Amino acid sequence: MARRCLFWFRLAAIVALFAFFLGGQAWAVIGHNEYWPFSPYPMYRGKKGAKPSRDGSGVRVEGVTASGSRYPMRIKEDLFPWDPSRLKAYVKDLERRRNGKKKIALAKKELLALYERRRLARQTGGPAIVDLEVSEATWRLLPSGEGRETPVKKRIIVAAASVQVAQ
Amino acid sequence: MTRASFERALTRIGLRPLGPEELAIARIGFFGWLFIRNLPLHSEAWLPFAKLAFRQQGILAVLGIRFLDPPWVDVVDRLFQLSLLLGTLGLFTPVATLASFGLGLYTMGLPQGIGKIHHAEGILMFALVGFILSKPSDAWSLDAWIRKRRAPEAPSPVASIEYAWPLALATLLLVGVYFSAGVSKLRASGLEWAWNEAGRVRFLAHYYTRDVPTNLGLWLGQPGIFHKIGGTLALSLEVLAPLAFVHRWPRAIIVLGLFGLQVGIWLTMGVFFSNGFALFLMCLAPLGLRLFRTVRRTLARPLAEQPI
């Protein structure tokens, strides 16, 4: 008897779950509402008639070693659990906030500490660094793929101290 | 209505009873993948950044779930890993699945409030509830082995609709996600999304701004027809995803196609679905088991019985 009741209870719960997911998704898609875990999944949806940009931008983090040389970080490995798109969105979020510059400077310190923790634990193979610089780099998108290593524009979001001294 | 007549009615609409092994292999794939992906601890790393900027998202805000302070933040990570491992092995499975759901809301949900939402994790919560509401440890689990040792005469579990509904839910989740993405594209860009220049440039943008594992994105970023073919295939798969509920053959094609699409996105754009692959494993592992059994049956049949 108890087993039979359990079957019908589970069935009712799973039907309710199906309905909850379908209803939530329909609400998210129709109203374009982002309400975790429901989402209209708008990634890469574009805009009708919009001309594609000739440029692409991304966040760039460079470590500065004691000798002053630069180490371009691989965000996913060197700064795990960050990834480029989340870091870019996070930095933009900080910039928009009150005391944004101060918060970005604090975030930089935390990124530096995170990198050093990972390096000392041998979770990444990068060099020892004393500072880092976060910038938004812009590339000219060429079908040949040329210029990948050298962005055409770099907007420094938070500079490395050594760079500030040099300037 | 009796259970048997109910199961017959469901069979008529395409939801067939499955054996406990099919759900078991889905459980191993799902929990195993999540366990491996969540081996590196990450919640503590988020903590200082969350203190600077954090937006509680959706249902987590309603539940009031927030980052804990050390050392509890690490404890929760470890408990989540343990629950995923137990789920993979099928030990204390009802507790492990319930704990995976609760702890998963915390460890996979909270980072969505930092910077941006990554869409792969949300649907996994539903899949976990699907496991809670089923009997995923009736086969290929330590629980089943212990039960058999204690009561060797107990009858073996037989095929049941209860083993099928978490898998039907997983298919619905995949279909729901990709169909929603397809509708979003059609609403924003129309059919031209499939072959407009923005699609081509998107491949180039990822090639320049991300660590991509191959140069395929650069190849697709060339002017010509290949990015249009890619775009048309991707949009078609997304919009036609609900066909997965028509019959098991379109279901296999759609799920395999969406899996291929996701692998393609990783290879060309460097965007890895990470935790979300658990849902593909959940859907594909039973298909693989069925294929393996069919091949084994065919090979085991005496030559004389095989059709010429």
CSV table of C-alpha atoms in Angstrom, one decimal:
chain,number,residue,atom,x,y,z
A,1,MET,CA,0.0,0.0,0.0
A,2,ALA,CA,2.8,2.4,1.1
A,3,ARG,CA,4.7,1.6,-2.1
A,4,ARG,CA,1.7,2.2,-4.3
A,5,CYS,CA,1.1,5.6,-2.6
A,6,LEU,CA,4.8,6.4,-3.1
A,7,PHE,CA,4.5,5.7,-6.8
A,8,TRP,CA,1.5,8.1,-7.2
A,9,PHE,CA,3.2,10.7,-5.0
A,10,ARG,CA,6.3,10.6,-7.1
A,11,LEU,CA,4.3,10.7,-10.3
A,12,ALA,CA,2.3,13.8,-9.1
A,13,ALA,CA,5.6,15.5,-8.1
A,14,ILE,CA,7.3,14.8,-11.4
A,15,VAL,CA,4.3,16.0,-13.4
A,16,ALA,CA,4.3,19.2,-11.2
A,17,LEU,CA,8.1,19.6,-12.0
A,18,PHE,CA,7.4,19.2,-15.8
A,19,ALA,CA,4.7,21.9,-15.5
A,20,PHE,CA,6.9,24.2,-13.3
A,21,PHE,CA,9.8,24.0,-15.8
A,22,LEU,CA,7.6,24.5,-18.9
A,23,GLY,CA,5.6,27.3,-17.3
A,24,GLY,CA,8.8,29.0,-16.0
A,25,GLN,CA,10.5,28.7,-19.4
A,26,ALA,CA,7.4,30.0,-21.3
A,27,TRP,CA,7.3,33.0,-18.9
A,28,ALA,CA,11.0,33.6,-19.4
A,29,VAL,CA,11.0,33.4,-23.2
A,30,ILE,CA,7.7,35.3,-23.8
A,31,GLY,CA,8.5,38.2,-21.4
A,32,HIS,CA,12.3,38.0,-21.9
A,33,ASN,CA,12.7,37.5,-18.1
A,34,GLU,CA,16.0,36.3,-16.7
A,35,TYR,CA,15.2,34.7,-13.4
A,36,TRP,CA,17.6,31.9,-12.4
A,37,PRO,CA,17.2,29.0,-13.1
A,38,PHE,CA,14.8,30.2,-15.9
A,39,SER,CA,16.2,32.0,-18.8
A,40,PRO,CA,15.3,33.1,-22.4
A,41,TYR,CA,18.8,31.9,-23.3
A,42,PRO,CA,19.6,35.1,-25.3
A,43,MET,CA,23.2,34.3,-26.0
A,44,TYR,CA,24.4,35.2,-29.5
A,45,ARG,CA,20.9,36.2,-30.6
A,46,GLY,CA,22.1,39.4,-32.3
A,47,LYS,CA,19.8,42.2,-33.6
A,48,LYS,CA,17.9,42.4,-36.8
A,49,GLY,CA,19.6,44.5,-39.4
A,50,ALA,CA,22.5,45.4,-37.1
A,51,LYS,CA,25.8,45.8,-38.9
A,52,PRO,CA,28.5,43.6,-37.5
A,53,SER,CA,31.3,45.4,-35.7
A,54,ARG,CA,34.7,45.3,-37.4
A,55,ASP,CA,36.3,45.2,-33.9
A,56,GLY,CA,36.1,42.7,-31.0
A,57,SER,CA,36.9,43.4,-27.4
A,58,GLY,CA,37.8,41.3,-24.4
A,59,VAL,CA,39.2,41.6,-21.0
A,60,ARG,CA,43.0,41.1,-20.7
A,61,VAL,CA,45.0,40.5,-17.6
A,62,GLU,CA,48.7,40.9,-17.6
A,63,GLY,CA,51.0,39.9,-14.7
A,64,VAL,CA,54.1,42.1,-14.1
A,65,THR,CA,57.2,40.2,-12.8
A,66,ALA,CA,59.8,41.7,-10.5
A,67,SER,CA,62.0,42.4,-13.5
A,68,GLY,CA,59.2,44.4,-15.2
A,69,SER,CA,58.4,41.9,-17.9
A,70,ARG,CA,54.7,41.2,-18.8
A,71,TYR,CA,53.0,37.9,-18.6
A,72,PRO,CA,49.6,37.7,-20.5
A,73,MET,CA,47.4,35.5,-18.3
A,74,ARG,CA,45.3,32.6,-19.5
A,75,ILE,CA,42.3,33.5,-17.4
A,76,LYS,CA,40.7,30.1,-17.2
A,77,GLU,CA,43.9,28.4,-15.9
A,78,ASP,CA,45.7,31.2,-14.1
A,79,LEU,CA,42.7,32.7,-12.4
A,80,PHE,CA,40.4,29.7,-12.0
A,81,PRO,CA,37.4,29.8,-11.3
A,82,TRP,CA,37.2,32.9,-13.5
A,83,ASP,CA,36.6,32.8,-17.2
A,84,PRO,CA,37.0,35.7,-19.7
A,85,SER,CA,33.3,36.4,-20.2
A,86,ARG,CA,32.5,36.4,-16.5
A,87,LEU,CA,35.5,38.6,-15.6
A,88,LYS,CA,34.6,41.1,-18.4
A,89,ALA,CA,31.0,41.3,-17.1
A,90,TYR,CA,32.2,41.6,-13.5
A,91,VAL,CA,34.7,44.4,-14.2
A,92,LYS,CA,32.0,46.3,-16.2
A,93,ASP,CA,29.6,45.7,-13.2
A,94,LEU,CA,32.2,47.2,-10.8
A,95,GLU,CA,32.8,50.2,-13.1
A,96,ARG,CA,29.1,51.1,-12.9
A,97,ARG,CA,28.9,50.9,-9.2
A,98,ARG,CA,29.5,53.7,-6.6
A,99,ASN,CA,33.1,53.8,-5.6
A,100,GLY,CA,33.8,51.7,-8.8
A,101,LYS,CA,37.4,52.7,-9.1
A,102,LYS,CA,38.1,51.8,-5.5
A,103,LYS,CA,36.3,48.5,-5.9
A,104,ILE,CA,38.2,47.6,-9.0
A,105,ALA,CA,41.5,48.3,-7.2
A,106,LEU,CA,40.5,45.9,-4.5
A,107,ALA,CA,39.4,43.3,-7.0
A,108,LYS,CA,42.9,43.6,-8.6
A,109,LYS,CA,44.5,42.9,-5.3
A,110,GLU,CA,42.3,39.8,-4.9
A,111,LEU,CA,43.1,38.6,-8.5
A,112,LEU,CA,46.8,39.0,-7.7
A,113,ALA,CA,46.3,37.0,-4.5
A,114,LEU,CA,44.3,34.3,-6.3
A,115,TYR,CA,47.0,33.9,-8.9
A,116,GLU,CA,49.8,33.7,-6.4
A,117,ARG,CA,47.8,31.1,-4.4
A,118,ARG,CA,47.4,29.0,-7.5
A,119,ARG,CA,51.0,29.4,-8.5
A,120,LEU,CA,52.4,28.4,-5.1
A,121,ALA,CA,50.0,25.4,-5.1
A,122,ARG,CA,51.4,24.5,-8.6
A,123,GLN,CA,48.0,24.7,-10.1
A,124,THR,CA,49.3,27.0,-12.8
A,125,GLY,CA,52.7,27.2,-14.5
A,126,GLY,CA,53.0,31.0,-14.8
A,127,PRO,CA,55.9,33.0,-13.4
A,128,ALA,CA,56.0,34.8,-10.0
A,129,ILE,CA,54.4,38.3,-10.4
A,130,VAL,CA,54.5,41.4,-8.2
A,131,ASP,CA,51.6,43.2,-9.8
A,132,LEU,CA,49.0,43.0,-12.5
A,133,GLU,CA,47.1,45.1,-15.0
A,134,VAL,CA,43.5,44.7,-16.1
A,135,SER,CA,42.6,46.2,-19.4
A,136,GLU,CA,39.9,46.0,-22.1
A,137,ALA,CA,41.7,45.2,-25.3
A,138,THR,CA,40.2,45.8,-28.8
A,139,TRP,CA,41.2,43.9,-31.8
A,140,ARG,CA,40.6,44.6,-35.5
A,141,LEU,CA,38.9,41.4,-36.7
A,142,LEU,CA,40.6,40.2,-39.9
A,143,PRO,CA,39.6,37.0,-41.7
A,144,SER,CA,43.4,36.2,-41.9
A,145,GLY,CA,43.6,36.1,-38.1
A,146,GLU,CA,46.5,38.6,-38.2
A,147,GLY,CA,47.2,40.8,-35.2
A,148,ARG,CA,45.8,38.4,-32.5
A,149,GLU,CA,48.8,39.1,-30.3
A,150,THR,CA,48.6,42.8,-30.6
A,151,PRO,CA,45.3,44.5,-29.9
A,152,VAL,CA,44.8,47.8,-31.8
A,153,LYS,CA,43.5,49.6,-28.6
A,154,LYS,CA,43.9,49.0,-24.9
A,155,ARG,CA,41.8,50.7,-22.3
A,156,ILE,CA,43.5,50.3,-19.0
A,157,ILE,CA,41.0,49.6,-16.3
A,158,VAL,CA,43.4,49.3,-13.5
A,159,ALA,CA,47.1,49.8,-14.1
A,160,ALA,CA,50.0,48.0,-12.5
A,161,ALA,CA,51.9,50.1,-10.0
A,162,SER,CA,55.2,49.8,-11.8
A,163,VAL,CA,53.6,51.1,-15.0
A,164,GLN,CA,52.2,54.1,-13.1
A,165,VAL,CA,55.7,54.9,-11.8
A,166,ALA,CA,57.2,54.5,-15.3
A,167,GLN,CA,54.6,57.0,-16.7
B,1,MET,CA,-6.9,3.8,-12.8
B,2,THR,CA,-4.4,1.1,-11.9
B,3,ARG,CA,-0.7,1.5,-12.3
B,4,ALA,CA,-0.5,-1.0,-15.1
B,5,SER,CA,-3.2,0.7,-17.1
B,6,PHE,CA,-1.6,4.1,-16.5
B,7,GLU,CA,1.8,2.7,-17.7
B,8,ARG,CA,0.0,1.4,-20.9
B,9,ALA,CA,-1.5,4.9,-21.5
B,10,LEU,CA,1.9,6.5,-21.1
B,11,THR,CA,3.4,3.9,-23.5
B,12,ARG,CA,0.8,5.0,-26.1
B,13,ILE,CA,2.2,8.6,-26.0
B,14,GLY,CA,5.7,7.4,-26.3
B,15,LEU,CA,6.9,7.1,-22.7
B,16,ARG,CA,7.9,3.5,-22.4
B,17,PRO,CA,8.9,1.7,-19.2
B,18,LEU,CA,12.7,1.3,-18.9
B,19,GLY,CA,14.9,-1.1,-17.0
B,20,PRO,CA,16.7,0.0,-13.9
B,21,GLU,CA,20.1,-0.3,-15.7
B,22,GLU,CA,19.2,2.5,-18.1
B,23,LEU,CA,18.5,5.0,-15.3
B,24,ALA,CA,21.6,3.6,-13.5
B,25,ILE,CA,24.0,4.4,-16.3
B,26,ALA,CA,22.4,7.9,-16.6
B,27,ARG,CA,23.0,8.4,-12.9
B,28,ILE,CA,26.6,7.3,-13.2
B,29,GLY,CA,27.2,9.6,-16.2
B,30,PHE,CA,25.4,12.6,-14.6
B,31,PHE,CA,26.9,12.4,-11.1
B,32,GLY,CA,30.3,11.2,-12.3
B,33,TRP,CA,30.7,14.1,-14.7
B,34,LEU,CA,29.6,16.7,-12.1
B,35,PHE,CA,31.9,15.1,-9.5
B,36,ILE,CA,35.0,15.3,-11.8
B,37,ARG,CA,34.1,18.9,-12.9
B,38,ASN,CA,33.6,20.0,-9.3
B,39,LEU,CA,36.8,18.5,-7.9
B,40,PRO,CA,38.6,21.8,-7.7
B,41,LEU,CA,37.2,23.8,-4.8
B,42,HIS,CA,35.9,27.2,-6.0
B,43,SER,CA,33.4,28.8,-3.6
B,44,GLU,CA,36.1,30.3,-1.3
B,45,ALA,CA,37.8,31.8,-4.3
B,46,TRP,CA,34.6,33.7,-5.2
B,47,LEU,CA,34.2,35.1,-1.7
B,48,PRO,CA,36.3,38.3,-1.8
B,49,PHE,CA,34.9,39.2,-5.2
B,50,ALA,CA,31.3,38.6,-4.1
B,51,LYS,CA,31.9,41.0,-1.2
B,52,LEU,CA,32.7,43.7,-3.8
B,53,ALA,CA,29.8,43.1,-6.2
B,54,PHE,CA,27.1,40.4,-5.9
B,55,ARG,CA,23.5,40.2,-7.2
B,56,GLN,CA,21.4,37.4,-5.7
B,57,GLN,CA,19.7,35.7,-8.6
B,58,GLY,CA,16.2,34.5,-9.1
B,59,ILE,CA,15.1,31.7,-6.8
B,60,LEU,CA,18.2,32.0,-4.7
B,61,ALA,CA,17.1,35.5,-3.6
B,62,VAL,CA,13.7,34.1,-2.6
B,63,LEU,CA,15.4,31.3,-0.6
B,64,GLY,CA,17.9,33.8,0.9
B,65,ILE,CA,20.9,31.7,0.0
B,66,ARG,CA,24.2,33.6,0.5
B,67,PHE,CA,27.9,32.8,0.6
B,68,LEU,CA,29.0,31.4,3.9
B,69,ASP,CA,32.2,32.6,5.6
B,70,PRO,CA,35.3,30.4,5.9
B,71,PRO,CA,35.7,27.6,7.0
B,72,TRP,CA,32.0,26.7,6.2
B,73,VAL,CA,32.3,27.7,2.6
B,74,ASP,CA,34.9,25.0,2.1
B,75,VAL,CA,32.9,22.5,4.1
B,76,VAL,CA,29.9,23.0,1.8
B,77,ASP,CA,32.1,22.5,-1.2
B,78,ARG,CA,33.5,19.2,0.3
B,79,LEU,CA,30.0,18.0,1.2
B,80,PHE,CA,28.8,18.7,-2.4
B,81,GLN,CA,31.7,16.7,-3.8
B,82,LEU,CA,30.9,13.9,-1.3
B,83,SER,CA,27.2,13.8,-2.3
B,84,LEU,CA,28.2,13.7,-6.0
B,85,LEU,CA,30.6,10.8,-5.4
B,86,LEU,CA,28.0,8.9,-3.4
B,87,GLY,CA,25.5,9.6,-6.2
B,88,THR,CA,27.9,8.1,-8.7
B,89,LEU,CA,28.6,5.0,-6.6
B,90,GLY,CA,24.9,4.7,-5.7
B,91,LEU,CA,25.6,4.6,-2.0
B,92,PHE,CA,22.9,6.1,0.4
B,93,THR,CA,21.5,7.3,-2.9
B,94,PRO,CA,18.2,9.0,-1.7
B,95,VAL,CA,20.2,11.1,0.7
B,96,ALA,CA,23.0,11.8,-1.8
B,97,THR,CA,20.6,13.0,-4.5
B,98,LEU,CA,18.7,15.2,-2.1
B,99,ALA,CA,22.0,16.6,-0.7
B,100,SER,CA,23.4,17.2,-4.2
B,101,PHE,CA,20.3,19.3,-5.0
B,102,GLY,CA,20.5,21.4,-1.9
B,103,LEU,CA,24.3,21.9,-2.0
B,104,GLY,CA,24.2,22.3,-5.8
B,105,LEU,CA,21.8,25.2,-5.4
B,106,TYR,CA,24.5,26.8,-3.3
B,107,THR,CA,27.7,25.9,-5.1
B,108,MET,CA,26.5,26.2,-8.6
B,109,GLY,CA,23.9,28.8,-8.1
B,110,LEU,CA,25.7,31.5,-6.1
B,111,PRO,CA,28.5,32.2,-8.6
B,112,GLN,CA,25.7,33.2,-11.1
B,113,GLY,CA,25.4,36.4,-9.0
B,114,ILE,CA,29.0,37.5,-9.8
B,115,GLY,CA,29.4,39.3,-13.1
B,116,LYS,CA,27.0,37.2,-15.3
B,117,ILE,CA,24.8,34.2,-15.4
B,118,HIS,CA,26.3,31.1,-17.0
B,119,HIS,CA,23.3,29.2,-18.3
B,120,ALA,CA,24.4,25.6,-18.0
B,121,GLU,CA,23.9,25.2,-14.3
B,122,GLY,CA,20.3,26.2,-13.8
B,123,ILE,CA,18.7,23.3,-15.7
B,124,LEU,CA,20.9,20.8,-13.7
B,125,MET,CA,18.8,21.6,-10.6
B,126,PHE,CA,15.7,20.2,-12.3
B,127,ALA,CA,17.5,17.1,-13.4
B,128,LEU,CA,18.6,16.5,-9.8
B,129,VAL,CA,15.0,16.7,-8.6
B,130,GLY,CA,14.2,14.2,-11.3
B,131,PHE,CA,16.7,11.8,-9.6
B,132,ILE,CA,15.2,12.5,-6.2
B,133,LEU,CA,11.7,11.5,-7.5
B,134,SER,CA,12.9,8.2,-9.0
B,135,LYS,CA,14.8,5.1,-8.0
B,136,PRO,CA,18.2,5.6,-9.6
B,137,SER,CA,20.0,3.0,-7.3
B,138,ASP,CA,18.0,-0.1,-8.2
B,139,ALA,CA,20.9,-1.3,-10.4
B,140,TRP,CA,24.6,-0.9,-10.7
B,141,SER,CA,24.9,0.7,-7.3
B,142,LEU,CA,26.4,-0.1,-3.9
B,143,ASP,CA,22.9,0.2,-2.5
B,144,ALA,CA,21.6,-2.5,-4.8
B,145,TRP,CA,24.5,-4.7,-4.0
B,146,ILE,CA,24.0,-4.3,-0.2
B,147,ARG,CA,20.3,-5.0,-0.6
B,148,LYS,CA,21.0,-8.2,-2.6
B,149,ARG,CA,23.5,-9.3,0.1
B,150,ARG,CA,20.9,-8.8,2.8
B,151,ALA,CA,18.0,-10.4,1.0
B,152,PRO,CA,19.3,-12.7,-1.8
B,153,GLU,CA,15.8,-14.1,-2.5
B,154,ALA,CA,14.2,-10.6,-3.1
B,155,PRO,CA,12.9,-10.3,-6.7
B,156,SER,CA,15.1,-8.2,-9.1
B,157,PRO,CA,13.5,-4.9,-10.1
B,158,VAL,CA,11.7,-5.0,-13.4
B,159,ALA,CA,11.1,-2.4,-16.1
B,160,SER,CA,9.0,0.5,-14.9
B,161,ILE,CA,7.9,3.9,-16.0
B,162,GLU,CA,9.6,5.2,-12.8
B,163,TYR,CA,13.0,4.6,-14.4
B,164,ALA,CA,11.9,6.5,-17.5
B,165,TRP,CA,10.7,9.8,-16.2
B,166,PRO,CA,14.0,11.3,-15.0
B,167,LEU,CA,15.3,10.6,-18.6
B,168,ALA,CA,12.2,12.1,-20.1
B,169,LEU,CA,12.7,15.1,-17.9
B,170,ALA,CA,16.4,15.4,-19.0
B,171,THR,CA,15.3,15.4,-22.6
B,172,LEU,CA,12.6,18.0,-21.9
B,173,LEU,CA,15.3,20.2,-20.2
B,174,LEU,CA,17.6,20.0,-23.2
B,175,VAL,CA,14.8,20.6,-25.6
B,176,GLY,CA,13.5,23.5,-23.5
B,177,VAL,CA,16.9,25.2,-23.4
B,178,TYR,CA,17.8,25.0,-27.0
B,179,PHE,CA,14.2,25.7,-28.3
B,180,SER,CA,14.2,28.8,-26.1
B,181,ALA,CA,17.6,29.9,-27.5
B,182,GLY,CA,16.2,29.3,-31.0
B,183,VAL,CA,13.1,31.4,-30.3
B,184,SER,CA,15.2,34.2,-28.8
B,185,LYS,CA,17.3,34.3,-32.0
B,186,LEU,CA,14.3,34.3,-34.3
B,187,ARG,CA,12.6,37.1,-32.3
B,188,ALA,CA,15.7,39.3,-32.2
B,189,SER,CA,17.2,38.7,-35.6
B,190,GLY,CA,14.7,36.7,-37.6
B,191,LEU,CA,15.7,33.9,-40.1
B,192,GLU,CA,18.6,36.0,-41.3
B,193,TRP,CA,20.4,35.1,-38.1
B,194,ALA,CA,21.4,31.9,-39.8
B,195,TRP,CA,23.4,33.5,-42.6
B,196,ASN,CA,24.1,37.1,-41.7
B,197,GLU,CA,27.5,38.6,-41.4
B,198,ALA,CA,27.2,38.9,-37.7
B,199,GLY,CA,27.5,35.1,-37.4
B,200,ARG,CA,30.7,35.1,-39.4
B,201,VAL,CA,32.2,37.9,-37.4
B,202,ARG,CA,31.2,36.2,-34.1
B,203,PHE,CA,33.6,33.3,-34.9
B,204,LEU,CA,36.4,35.8,-35.6
B,205,ALA,CA,35.7,37.7,-32.4
B,206,HIS,CA,36.0,34.6,-30.4
B,207,TYR,CA,39.2,33.6,-32.2
B,208,TYR,CA,40.7,37.0,-31.2
B,209,THR,CA,39.4,37.4,-27.7
B,210,ARG,CA,39.5,33.9,-26.2
B,211,ASP,CA,41.6,30.8,-25.9
B,212,VAL,CA,40.1,28.6,-28.6
B,213,PRO,CA,41.3,25.0,-28.8
B,214,THR,CA,41.3,24.9,-32.6
B,215,ASN,CA,41.5,27.3,-35.6
B,216,LEU,CA,38.2,26.1,-36.9
B,217,GLY,CA,36.5,29.3,-35.9
B,218,LEU,CA,38.9,31.3,-38.1
B,219,TRP,CA,38.0,29.0,-41.0
B,220,LEU,CA,34.3,29.6,-40.4
B,221,GLY,CA,35.0,33.3,-40.1
B,222,GLN,CA,36.0,33.5,-43.7
B,223,PRO,CA,33.6,35.2,-46.2
B,224,GLY,CA,31.8,32.4,-48.0
B,225,ILE,CA,29.2,29.8,-47.5
B,226,PHE,CA,30.5,27.7,-44.5
B,227,HIS,CA,29.4,30.0,-41.7
B,228,LYS,CA,25.9,30.1,-43.4
B,229,ILE,CA,25.7,26.3,-43.4
B,230,GLY,CA,26.8,26.3,-39.7
B,231,GLY,CA,24.3,28.9,-38.8
B,232,THR,CA,21.5,27.2,-40.6
B,233,LEU,CA,22.2,23.9,-39.0
B,234,ALA,CA,22.4,25.4,-35.5
B,235,LEU,CA,19.2,27.4,-35.8
B,236,SER,CA,17.4,24.4,-37.4
B,237,LEU,CA,18.4,22.1,-34.6
B,238,GLU,CA,17.3,24.6,-31.9
B,239,VAL,CA,13.9,25.3,-33.5
B,240,LEU,CA,13.2,21.7,-34.3
B,241,ALA,CA,14.3,20.4,-31.0
B,242,PRO,CA,10.7,19.6,-29.8
B,243,LEU,CA,10.6,16.9,-32.5
B,244,ALA,CA,12.5,14.9,-29.9
B,245,PHE,CA,9.2,14.1,-28.3
B,246,VAL,CA,7.6,12.6,-31.5
B,247,HIS,CA,9.5,9.4,-31.6
B,248,ARG,CA,12.7,7.8,-30.3
B,249,TRP,CA,14.6,8.1,-33.6
B,250,PRO,CA,14.2,11.9,-34.0
B,251,ARG,CA,15.0,12.0,-30.2
B,252,ALA,CA,18.3,10.3,-30.8
B,253,ILE,CA,19.1,12.5,-33.8
B,254,ILE,CA,18.2,15.7,-32.0
B,255,VAL,CA,20.1,14.9,-28.8
B,256,LEU,CA,23.2,13.8,-30.7
B,257,GLY,CA,22.9,16.9,-32.9
B,258,LEU,CA,22.7,19.2,-30.0
B,259,PHE,CA,25.6,17.5,-28.4
B,260,GLY,CA,27.5,18.0,-31.6
B,261,LEU,CA,26.5,21.6,-31.7
B,262,GLN,CA,27.8,22.2,-28.2
B,263,VAL,CA,31.1,20.4,-29.0
B,264,GLY,CA,31.3,22.5,-32.2
B,265,ILE,CA,30.8,25.7,-30.1
B,266,TRP,CA,33.7,24.7,-27.9
B,267,LEU,CA,36.0,23.8,-30.8
B,268,THR,CA,35.3,26.9,-32.8
B,269,MET,CA,34.5,29.5,-30.1
B,270,GLY,CA,36.2,28.2,-27.0
B,271,VAL,CA,32.9,28.2,-25.0
B,272,PHE,CA,32.8,25.0,-22.9
B,273,PHE,CA,29.4,23.9,-21.6
B,274,SER,CA,31.2,22.5,-18.5
B,275,ASN,CA,28.7,21.3,-16.0
B,276,GLY,CA,26.0,21.2,-18.6
B,277,PHE,CA,27.6,18.2,-20.3
B,278,ALA,CA,26.2,16.2,-17.4
B,279,LEU,CA,22.8,16.5,-18.9
B,280,PHE,CA,24.0,15.2,-22.3
B,281,LEU,CA,25.6,12.3,-20.6
B,282,MET,CA,22.4,11.6,-18.8
B,283,CYS,CA,20.5,11.5,-22.1
B,284,LEU,CA,23.2,9.8,-24.2
B,285,ALA,CA,24.4,7.1,-21.8
B,286,PRO,CA,21.1,5.0,-21.9
B,287,LEU,CA,21.2,5.3,-25.7
B,288,GLY,CA,24.7,4.0,-25.7
B,289,LEU,CA,23.7,1.1,-23.4
B,290,ARG,CA,20.8,0.2,-25.8
B,291,LEU,CA,23.1,0.3,-28.8
B,292,PHE,CA,25.7,-1.9,-27.0
B,293,ARG,CA,22.9,-4.4,-26.1
B,294,THR,CA,21.7,-4.5,-29.6
B,295,VAL,CA,25.2,-5.1,-31.0
B,296,ARG,CA,25.8,-7.8,-28.4
B,297,ARG,CA,22.6,-9.6,-29.2
B,298,THR,CA,23.3,-9.5,-32.9
B,299,LEU,CA,26.8,-10.8,-32.4
B,300,ALA,CA,25.6,-13.5,-30.0
B,301,ARG,CA,22.9,-14.8,-32.3
B,302,PRO,CA,24.0,-17.9,-34.3
B,303,LEU,CA,24.9,-17.2,-37.9
B,304,ALA,CA,22.1,-19.4,-39.2
B,305,GLU,CA,19.5,-17.1,-37.4
B,306,GLN,CA,20.8,-13.9,-38.8
B,307,PRO,CA,19.1,-12.4,-41.8
B,308,ILE,CA,21.1,-12.7,-45.0
